[in-house]
Short mmCIF file of C-alpha atoms in Angstrom, two decimals:
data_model
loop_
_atom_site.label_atom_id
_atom_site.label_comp_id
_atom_site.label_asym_id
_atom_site.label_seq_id
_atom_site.Cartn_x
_atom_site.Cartn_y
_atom_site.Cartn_z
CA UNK A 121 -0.89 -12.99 -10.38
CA UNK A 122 0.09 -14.61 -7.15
CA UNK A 123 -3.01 -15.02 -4.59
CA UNK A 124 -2.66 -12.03 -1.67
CA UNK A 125 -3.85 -13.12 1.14
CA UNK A 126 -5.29 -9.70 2.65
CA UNK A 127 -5.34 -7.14 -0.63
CA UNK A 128 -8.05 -7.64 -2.99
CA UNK A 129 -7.36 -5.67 -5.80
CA UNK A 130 -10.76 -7.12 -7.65
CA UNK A 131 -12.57 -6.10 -4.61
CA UNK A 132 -10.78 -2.24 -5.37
CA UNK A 133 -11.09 -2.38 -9.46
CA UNK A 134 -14.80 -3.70 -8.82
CA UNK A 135 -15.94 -0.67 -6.18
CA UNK A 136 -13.88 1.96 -7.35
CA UNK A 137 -14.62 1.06 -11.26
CA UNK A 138 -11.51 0.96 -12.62
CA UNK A 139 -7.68 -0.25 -12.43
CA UNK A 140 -5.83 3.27 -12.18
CA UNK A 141 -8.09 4.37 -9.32
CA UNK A 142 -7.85 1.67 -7.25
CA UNK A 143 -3.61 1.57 -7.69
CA UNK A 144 -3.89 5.49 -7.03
CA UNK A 145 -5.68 4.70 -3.63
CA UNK A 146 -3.85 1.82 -3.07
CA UNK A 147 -0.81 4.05 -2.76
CA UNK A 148 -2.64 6.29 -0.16
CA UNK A 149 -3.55 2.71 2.07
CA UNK A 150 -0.04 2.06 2.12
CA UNK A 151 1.31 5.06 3.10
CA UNK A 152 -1.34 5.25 5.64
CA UNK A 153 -0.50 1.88 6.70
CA UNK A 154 3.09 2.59 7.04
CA UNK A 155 2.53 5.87 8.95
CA UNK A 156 -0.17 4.21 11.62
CA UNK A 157 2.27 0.74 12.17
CA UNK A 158 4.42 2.91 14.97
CA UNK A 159 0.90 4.58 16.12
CA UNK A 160 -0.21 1.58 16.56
CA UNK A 161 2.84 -0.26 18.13
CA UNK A 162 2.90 2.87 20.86
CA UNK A 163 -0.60 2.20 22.04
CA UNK A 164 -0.33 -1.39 21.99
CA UNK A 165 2.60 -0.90 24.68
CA UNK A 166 0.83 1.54 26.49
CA UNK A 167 -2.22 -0.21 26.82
CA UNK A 168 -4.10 2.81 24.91
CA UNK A 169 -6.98 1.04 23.73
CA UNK A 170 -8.60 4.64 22.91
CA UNK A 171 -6.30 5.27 20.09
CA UNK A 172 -6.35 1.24 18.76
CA UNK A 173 -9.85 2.05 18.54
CA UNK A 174 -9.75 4.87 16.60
CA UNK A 175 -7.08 3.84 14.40
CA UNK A 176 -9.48 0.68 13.97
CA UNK A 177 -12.37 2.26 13.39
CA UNK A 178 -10.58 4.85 10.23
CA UNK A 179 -9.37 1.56 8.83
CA UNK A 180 -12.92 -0.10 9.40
CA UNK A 181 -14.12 2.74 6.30
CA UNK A 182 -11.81 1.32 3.76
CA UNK A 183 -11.30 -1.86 4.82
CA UNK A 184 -14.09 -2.97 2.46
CA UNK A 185 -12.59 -1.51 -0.83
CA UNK A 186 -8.95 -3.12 -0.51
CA UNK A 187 -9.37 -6.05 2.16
CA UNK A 188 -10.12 -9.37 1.78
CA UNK A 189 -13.56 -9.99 3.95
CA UNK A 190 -11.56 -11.92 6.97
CA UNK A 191 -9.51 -9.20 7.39
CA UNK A 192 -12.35 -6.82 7.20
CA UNK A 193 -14.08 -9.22 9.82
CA UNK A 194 -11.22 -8.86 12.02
CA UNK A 195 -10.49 -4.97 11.98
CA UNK A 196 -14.49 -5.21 13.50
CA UNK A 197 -14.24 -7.49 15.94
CA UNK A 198 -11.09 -5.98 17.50
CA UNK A 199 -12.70 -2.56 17.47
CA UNK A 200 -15.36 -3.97 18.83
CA UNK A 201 -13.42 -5.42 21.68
CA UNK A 202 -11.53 -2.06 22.33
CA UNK A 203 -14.53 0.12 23.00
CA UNK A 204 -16.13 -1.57 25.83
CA UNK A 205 -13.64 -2.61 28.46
CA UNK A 206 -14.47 -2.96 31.98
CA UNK A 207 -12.25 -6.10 33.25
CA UNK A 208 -8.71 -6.48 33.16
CA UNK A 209 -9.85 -10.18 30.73
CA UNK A 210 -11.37 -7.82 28.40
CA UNK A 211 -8.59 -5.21 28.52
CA UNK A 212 -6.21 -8.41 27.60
CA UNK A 213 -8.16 -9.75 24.83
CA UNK A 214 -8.28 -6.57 22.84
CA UNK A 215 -4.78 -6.11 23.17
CA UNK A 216 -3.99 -9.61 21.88
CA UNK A 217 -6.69 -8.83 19.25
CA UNK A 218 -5.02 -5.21 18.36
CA UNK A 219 -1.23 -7.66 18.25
CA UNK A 220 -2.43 -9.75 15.78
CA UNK A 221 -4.35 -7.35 13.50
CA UNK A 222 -1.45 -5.49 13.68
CA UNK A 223 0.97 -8.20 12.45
CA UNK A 224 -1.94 -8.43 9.74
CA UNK A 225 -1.77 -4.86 8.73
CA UNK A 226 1.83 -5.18 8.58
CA UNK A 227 1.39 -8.16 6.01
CA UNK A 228 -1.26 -6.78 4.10
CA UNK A 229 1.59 -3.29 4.01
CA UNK A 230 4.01 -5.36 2.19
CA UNK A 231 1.03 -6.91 -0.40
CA UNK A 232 0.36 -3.24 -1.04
CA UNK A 233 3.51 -2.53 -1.89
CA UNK A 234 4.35 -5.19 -3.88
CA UNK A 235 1.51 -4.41 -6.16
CA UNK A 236 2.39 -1.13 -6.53
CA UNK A 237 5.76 -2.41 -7.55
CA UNK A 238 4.36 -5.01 -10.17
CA UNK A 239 1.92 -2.25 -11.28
CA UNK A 240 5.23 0.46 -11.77
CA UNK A 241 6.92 -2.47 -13.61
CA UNK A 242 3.90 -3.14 -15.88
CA UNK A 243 3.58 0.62 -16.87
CA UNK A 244 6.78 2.01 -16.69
CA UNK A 245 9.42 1.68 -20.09
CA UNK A 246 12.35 -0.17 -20.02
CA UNK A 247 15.56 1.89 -19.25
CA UNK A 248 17.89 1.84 -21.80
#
């Protein structure tokens, strides 16, 4: 198994207890991931640091069953920096921090998916 740099499927097998449970809520973090990407993109452009925190702090709950820790470290920090703002420097930081989990979430998407894909390969019979 190739190393994933955001998806830690031990992490999942280990605190949901087994393999089938973790792939059947790893389909669930991908679809949520996939529906919360333009969400996310919107608010980023419109400077809506509300709904990046609120989209950060849902992902903050389950963050800590499928992420690798740095990632996990990351979606709390940039909450962190999108509750509080009251400077134009702190506005600016949470939207650069809010870019780059973003481009994060968008990688750890396609790691998702590509399990999900190995996983469906591994289980599913050959077509004749």
């Amino acid at each position: 198994m190739t190393s994933l740099r955001f998806l830690s499927m031990e992490k999942a097998i280990g605190y949901l207890g087994d393999a089938s449970s973790a792939h059947q809520l790893l389909v669930t973090l991908n679809t949520t991931l996939l529906t919360d990407d333009p969400v996310i993109a919107n608010a980023i452009q419109n400077r809506n640091l509300e709904v990046l925190q609120k989209i950060w702090h849902q992902l903050k709950g389950f963050a800590p069953v499928f992420c690798q820790d740095a990632l996990v470290a990351e979606i709390t920090r940039t909450e962190g920096l999108c509750k509080q703002i009251t400077s134009h420097q702190e506005q600016s930081a949470a939207l650069s921090a809010s870019e780059l989990l973003q481009a994060n979430l968008q990688a750890l998407q396609l790691e998702a998916a590509a399990q999900i894909l190995q996983a469906a390969a591994i289980t599913k019979p050959p077509t004749p």
